[in-house]
PDB file of C-alpha atoms in Angstrom:
ATOM      1  CA  MET B   1      -7.170   1.555  23.402  1.00  0.00           C
ATOM      2  CA  ILE B   2      -8.199   5.130  24.185  1.00  0.00           C
ATOM      3  CA  LYS B   3     -10.930   5.902  26.685  1.00  0.00           C
ATOM      4  CA  LYS B   4     -12.293   8.839  28.645  1.00  0.00           C
ATOM      5  CA  LEU B   5     -10.850   8.961  32.157  1.00  0.00           C
ATOM      6  CA  GLN B   6     -13.055   9.799  35.127  1.00  0.00           C
ATOM      7  CA  ASN B   7     -10.689  12.278  36.730  1.00  0.00           C
ATOM      8  CA  ASN B   8     -13.088  12.922  39.628  1.00  0.00           C
ATOM      9  CA  ASP B   9     -12.286   9.387  40.879  1.00  0.00           C
ATOM     10  CA  ILE B  10      -9.311   9.526  43.266  1.00  0.00           C
ATOM     11  CA  LYS B  11      -7.806   6.262  41.985  1.00  0.00           C
ATOM     12  CA  ILE B  12      -7.985   7.398  38.338  1.00  0.00           C
ATOM     13  CA  SER B  13      -6.740  10.883  39.207  1.00  0.00           C
ATOM     14  CA  SER B  14      -3.772   9.362  41.040  1.00  0.00           C
ATOM     15  CA  GLN B  15      -2.876   7.376  37.914  1.00  0.00           C
ATOM     16  CA  ILE B  16      -3.188  10.499  35.762  1.00  0.00           C
ATOM     17  CA  HIS B  17      -1.017  12.460  38.210  1.00  0.00           C
ATOM     18  CA  SER B  18       1.630   9.720  38.158  1.00  0.00           C
ATOM     19  CA  VAL B  19       1.917   9.721  34.346  1.00  0.00           C
ATOM     20  CA  PHE B  20       2.108  13.536  34.316  1.00  0.00           C
ATOM     21  CA  GLN B  21       4.879  13.540  36.940  1.00  0.00           C
ATOM     22  CA  LEU B  22       6.993  10.947  35.104  1.00  0.00           C
ATOM     23  CA  SER B  23       6.581  12.634  31.742  1.00  0.00           C
ATOM     24  CA  TYR B  24       7.082  16.177  32.989  1.00  0.00           C
ATOM     25  CA  ALA B  25      10.284  15.193  34.810  1.00  0.00           C
ATOM     26  CA  ILE B  26      11.719  14.242  31.405  1.00  0.00           C
ATOM     27  CA  GLU B  27      10.379  17.419  29.797  1.00  0.00           C
ATOM     28  CA  ALA B  28      11.973  19.540  32.538  1.00  0.00           C
ATOM     29  CA  GLU B  29      15.319  17.907  31.684  1.00  0.00           C
ATOM     30  CA  LEU B  30      14.837  18.569  27.959  1.00  0.00           C
ATOM     31  CA  LEU B  31      14.077  22.211  28.686  1.00  0.00           C
ATOM     32  CA  GLY B  32      16.897  22.610  31.195  1.00  0.00           C
ATOM     33  CA  ALA B  33      14.334  23.825  33.718  1.00  0.00           C
ATOM     34  CA  ASN B  34      15.123  23.921  37.423  1.00  0.00           C
ATOM     35  CA  ASP B  35      11.699  25.341  38.228  1.00  0.00           C
ATOM     36  CA  PHE B  36       9.013  23.607  36.141  1.00  0.00           C
ATOM     37  CA  PRO B  37       5.453  24.530  37.203  1.00  0.00           C
ATOM     38  CA  PRO B  38       3.757  21.413  35.717  1.00  0.00           C
ATOM     39  CA  LEU B  39       5.726  19.274  38.204  1.00  0.00           C
ATOM     40  CA  LYS B  40       4.116  21.254  41.038  1.00  0.00           C
ATOM     41  CA  ARG B  41       0.551  20.532  39.919  1.00  0.00           C
ATOM     42  CA  PRO B  42      -1.231  18.906  42.865  1.00  0.00           C
ATOM     43  CA  LEU B  43      -3.434  15.827  42.683  1.00  0.00           C
ATOM     44  CA  GLU B  44      -6.436  17.958  43.656  1.00  0.00           C
ATOM     45  CA  SER B  45      -6.192  19.958  40.433  1.00  0.00           C
ATOM     46  CA  TYR B  46      -6.811  16.767  38.436  1.00  0.00           C
ATOM     47  CA  LEU B  47      -9.672  15.710  40.694  1.00  0.00           C
ATOM     48  CA  GLU B  48     -11.381  19.100  40.480  1.00  0.00           C
ATOM     49  CA  SER B  49     -10.670  19.874  36.818  1.00  0.00           C
ATOM     50  CA  ASP B  50     -13.526  20.465  34.377  1.00  0.00           C
ATOM     51  CA  ASN B  51     -11.213  19.530  31.506  1.00  0.00           C
ATOM     52  CA  GLU B  52     -11.608  16.191  29.768  1.00  0.00           C
ATOM     53  CA  PHE B  53      -8.922  13.551  30.147  1.00  0.00           C
ATOM     54  CA  TYR B  54      -8.462  10.665  27.719  1.00  0.00           C
ATOM     55  CA  GLY B  55      -6.067   7.837  28.349  1.00  0.00           C
ATOM     56  CA  TYR B  56      -4.209   5.431  26.115  1.00  0.00           C
ATOM     57  CA  LEU B  57      -4.143   2.032  27.777  1.00  0.00           C
ATOM     58  CA  LYS B  58      -1.544  -0.581  26.922  1.00  0.00           C
ATOM     59  CA  ASN B  59      -2.187  -3.959  28.583  1.00  0.00           C
ATOM     60  CA  ASN B  60      -4.444  -2.189  31.125  1.00  0.00           C
ATOM     61  CA  GLU B  61      -1.650   0.239  32.048  1.00  0.00           C
ATOM     62  CA  LEU B  62      -2.158   3.973  31.573  1.00  0.00           C
ATOM     63  CA  ALA B  63       0.549   4.752  29.018  1.00  0.00           C
ATOM     64  CA  GLY B  64      -0.467   8.247  27.934  1.00  0.00           C
ATOM     65  CA  VAL B  65      -2.946  11.015  28.705  1.00  0.00           C
ATOM     66  CA  ILE B  66      -4.306  13.974  26.786  1.00  0.00           C
ATOM     67  CA  GLU B  67      -6.033  16.797  28.662  1.00  0.00           C
ATOM     68  CA  VAL B  68      -8.509  18.786  26.589  1.00  0.00           C
ATOM     69  CA  GLU B  69     -10.270  22.059  27.359  1.00  0.00           C
ATOM     70  CA  ARG B  70     -13.245  23.078  25.247  1.00  0.00           C
ATOM     71  CA  THR B  71     -13.921  26.747  24.623  1.00  0.00           C
ATOM     72  CA  ASP B  72     -16.474  28.461  22.409  1.00  0.00           C
ATOM     73  CA  LYS B  73     -13.808  29.156  19.797  1.00  0.00           C
ATOM     74  CA  HIS B  74     -11.372  26.249  19.904  1.00  0.00           C
ATOM     75  CA  ILE B  75     -10.079  23.092  21.528  1.00  0.00           C
ATOM     76  CA  ASP B  76      -7.112  23.713  23.800  1.00  0.00           C
ATOM     77  CA  ILE B  77      -4.855  20.723  24.289  1.00  0.00           C
ATOM     78  CA  ASN B  78      -3.675  21.600  27.776  1.00  0.00           C
ATOM     79  CA  SER B  79      -1.428  18.568  28.181  1.00  0.00           C
ATOM     80  CA  LEU B  80      -0.176  15.581  26.248  1.00  0.00           C
ATOM     81  CA  VAL B  81       1.954  13.196  28.290  1.00  0.00           C
ATOM     82  CA  VAL B  82       3.312   9.706  27.756  1.00  0.00           C
ATOM     83  CA  LYS B  83       4.833   7.501  30.425  1.00  0.00           C
ATOM     84  CA  PRO B  84       8.580   7.351  29.611  1.00  0.00           C
ATOM     85  CA  LYS B  85       8.680   3.571  29.238  1.00  0.00           C
ATOM     86  CA  PHE B  86       6.200   3.987  26.350  1.00  0.00           C
ATOM     87  CA  PHE B  87       8.080   6.775  24.517  1.00  0.00           C
ATOM     88  CA  ARG B  88       8.534   6.468  20.752  1.00  0.00           C
ATOM     89  CA  ARG B  89       5.592   4.120  20.195  1.00  0.00           C
ATOM     90  CA  GLY B  90       3.199   6.561  18.538  1.00  0.00           C
ATOM     91  CA  ILE B  91       1.006   6.999  21.603  1.00  0.00           C
ATOM     92  CA  GLY B  92       1.146  10.802  21.562  1.00  0.00           C
ATOM     93  CA  LYS B  93       0.237  10.831  17.868  1.00  0.00           C
ATOM     94  CA  LYS B  94      -2.681   8.447  18.451  1.00  0.00           C
ATOM     95  CA  LEU B  95      -4.007  10.595  21.301  1.00  0.00           C
ATOM     96  CA  MET B  96      -3.783  13.712  19.123  1.00  0.00           C
ATOM     97  CA  GLU B  97      -5.524  12.049  16.166  1.00  0.00           C
ATOM     98  CA  PHE B  98      -8.225  10.764  18.524  1.00  0.00           C
ATOM     99  CA  THR B  99      -8.762  14.345  19.724  1.00  0.00           C
ATOM    100  CA  PHE B 100      -9.110  15.692  16.171  1.00  0.00           C
ATOM    101  CA  ASN B 101     -11.747  13.046  15.465  1.00  0.00           C
ATOM    102  CA  ARG B 102     -13.546  13.343  18.813  1.00  0.00           C
ATOM    103  CA  PHE B 103     -14.051  17.098  18.873  1.00  0.00           C
ATOM    104  CA  ASP B 104     -15.898  19.052  16.214  1.00  0.00           C
ATOM    105  CA  SER B 105     -13.781  22.163  16.047  1.00  0.00           C
ATOM    106  CA  GLU B 106     -12.113  24.197  13.332  1.00  0.00           C
ATOM    107  CA  LEU B 107      -9.241  25.226  15.605  1.00  0.00           C
ATOM    108  CA  PHE B 108      -6.966  23.256  17.928  1.00  0.00           C
ATOM    109  CA  ILE B 109      -4.215  24.941  19.945  1.00  0.00           C
ATOM    110  CA  VAL B 110      -1.321  23.568  21.947  1.00  0.00           C
ATOM    111  CA  GLU B 111       1.832  24.983  23.496  1.00  0.00           C
ATOM    112  CA  THR B 112       5.091  23.533  24.745  1.00  0.00           C
ATOM    113  CA  GLY B 113       8.660  24.485  25.477  1.00  0.00           C
ATOM    114  CA  VAL B 114      10.690  25.401  22.380  1.00  0.00           C
ATOM    115  CA  LYS B 115      13.413  22.933  23.412  1.00  0.00           C
ATOM    116  CA  ASN B 116      10.939  20.044  23.680  1.00  0.00           C
ATOM    117  CA  LYS B 117      11.900  18.647  20.266  1.00  0.00           C
ATOM    118  CA  PRO B 118       9.796  15.444  20.455  1.00  0.00           C
ATOM    119  CA  ALA B 119       6.654  17.527  21.070  1.00  0.00           C
ATOM    120  CA  THR B 120       7.400  20.300  18.566  1.00  0.00           C
ATOM    121  CA  GLU B 121       8.237  17.748  15.864  1.00  0.00           C
ATOM    122  CA  LEU B 122       5.026  15.805  16.560  1.00  0.00           C
ATOM    123  CA  TYR B 123       2.864  18.920  16.370  1.00  0.00           C
ATOM    124  CA  LYS B 124       4.480  19.999  13.090  1.00  0.00           C
ATOM    125  CA  LYS B 125       3.999  16.505  11.597  1.00  0.00           C
ATOM    126  CA  LEU B 126       0.324  16.697  12.552  1.00  0.00           C
ATOM    127  CA  GLY B 127      -0.126  19.964  10.650  1.00  0.00           C
ATOM    128  CA  PHE B 128       0.189  22.507  13.448  1.00  0.00           C
ATOM    129  CA  LYS B 129       1.660  25.890  12.544  1.00  0.00           C
ATOM    130  CA  GLU B 130       3.810  27.987  14.865  1.00  0.00           C
ATOM    131  CA  MET B 131       1.971  31.125  15.918  1.00  0.00           C
ATOM    132  CA  LYS B 132       4.303  32.743  18.456  1.00  0.00           C
ATOM    133  CA  GLN B 133       7.121  32.270  20.945  1.00  0.00           C
ATOM    134  CA  TRP B 134       7.646  33.965  24.298  1.00  0.00           C
ATOM    135  CA  ASN B 135       9.707  33.765  27.475  1.00  0.00           C
ATOM    136  CA  THR B 136       8.023  32.722  30.708  1.00  0.00           C
ATOM    137  CA  ASP B 137       8.636  34.144  34.167  1.00  0.00           C
ATOM    138  CA  PHE B 138      10.269  30.835  35.118  1.00  0.00           C
ATOM    139  CA  GLY B 139      12.930  30.951  32.393  1.00  0.00           C
ATOM    140  CA  ILE B 140      11.450  28.706  29.702  1.00  0.00           C
ATOM    141  CA  ARG B 141      10.908  29.792  26.120  1.00  0.00           C
ATOM    142  CA  LYS B 142       7.497  28.564  24.972  1.00  0.00           C
ATOM    143  CA  ILE B 143       5.888  28.085  21.596  1.00  0.00           C
ATOM    144  CA  LEU B 144       2.208  28.210  20.630  1.00  0.00           C
ATOM    145  CA  PHE B 145       0.887  26.095  17.757  1.00  0.00           C
ATOM    146  CA  GLU B 146      -2.465  26.172  15.957  1.00  0.00           C
ATOM    147  CA  LYS B 147      -4.112  23.668  13.649  1.00  0.00           C
ATOM    148  CA  ARG B 148      -7.063  24.767  11.562  1.00  0.00           C
ATOM    149  CA  ILE B 149      -9.455  22.172  10.207  1.00  0.00           C
ATOM    150  CA  ASN B 150     -11.908  23.044   7.464  1.00  0.00           C
ATOM    151  CA  ASN B 151     -15.083  21.217   8.408  1.00  0.00           C
TER     152      ASN B 151
END
């Protein structure tokens, strides 16, 4: 089941933060990153965020989270994380498909590390196209994807 998460609630925000930390620790390993900024994101940034958070619940446990930012021109998928014990169960795909259906937009964008093969493969399977790659100041090569939907 997917539901909107009330990130301004400290208990919910703590659960979101926990899933992000577990998932991003694995991503940092995949990317070979010693300094990975998403792991430094404080709890307060979830509590105070204007972004929308949706959670995939499995037996009342928060198994995955998608963080969405609406702009005038597109939907920016800021984060897609799955708790490691729920990897490879289609949760990321379900959260992405939910987002396509939930938001009326012609353009969705997402970025990740080039070496994050599970994420890049998922985005390509879902019809995203690579737009550009670049090196970050913290030594990670990133990739930006776009998906256009003709409404």
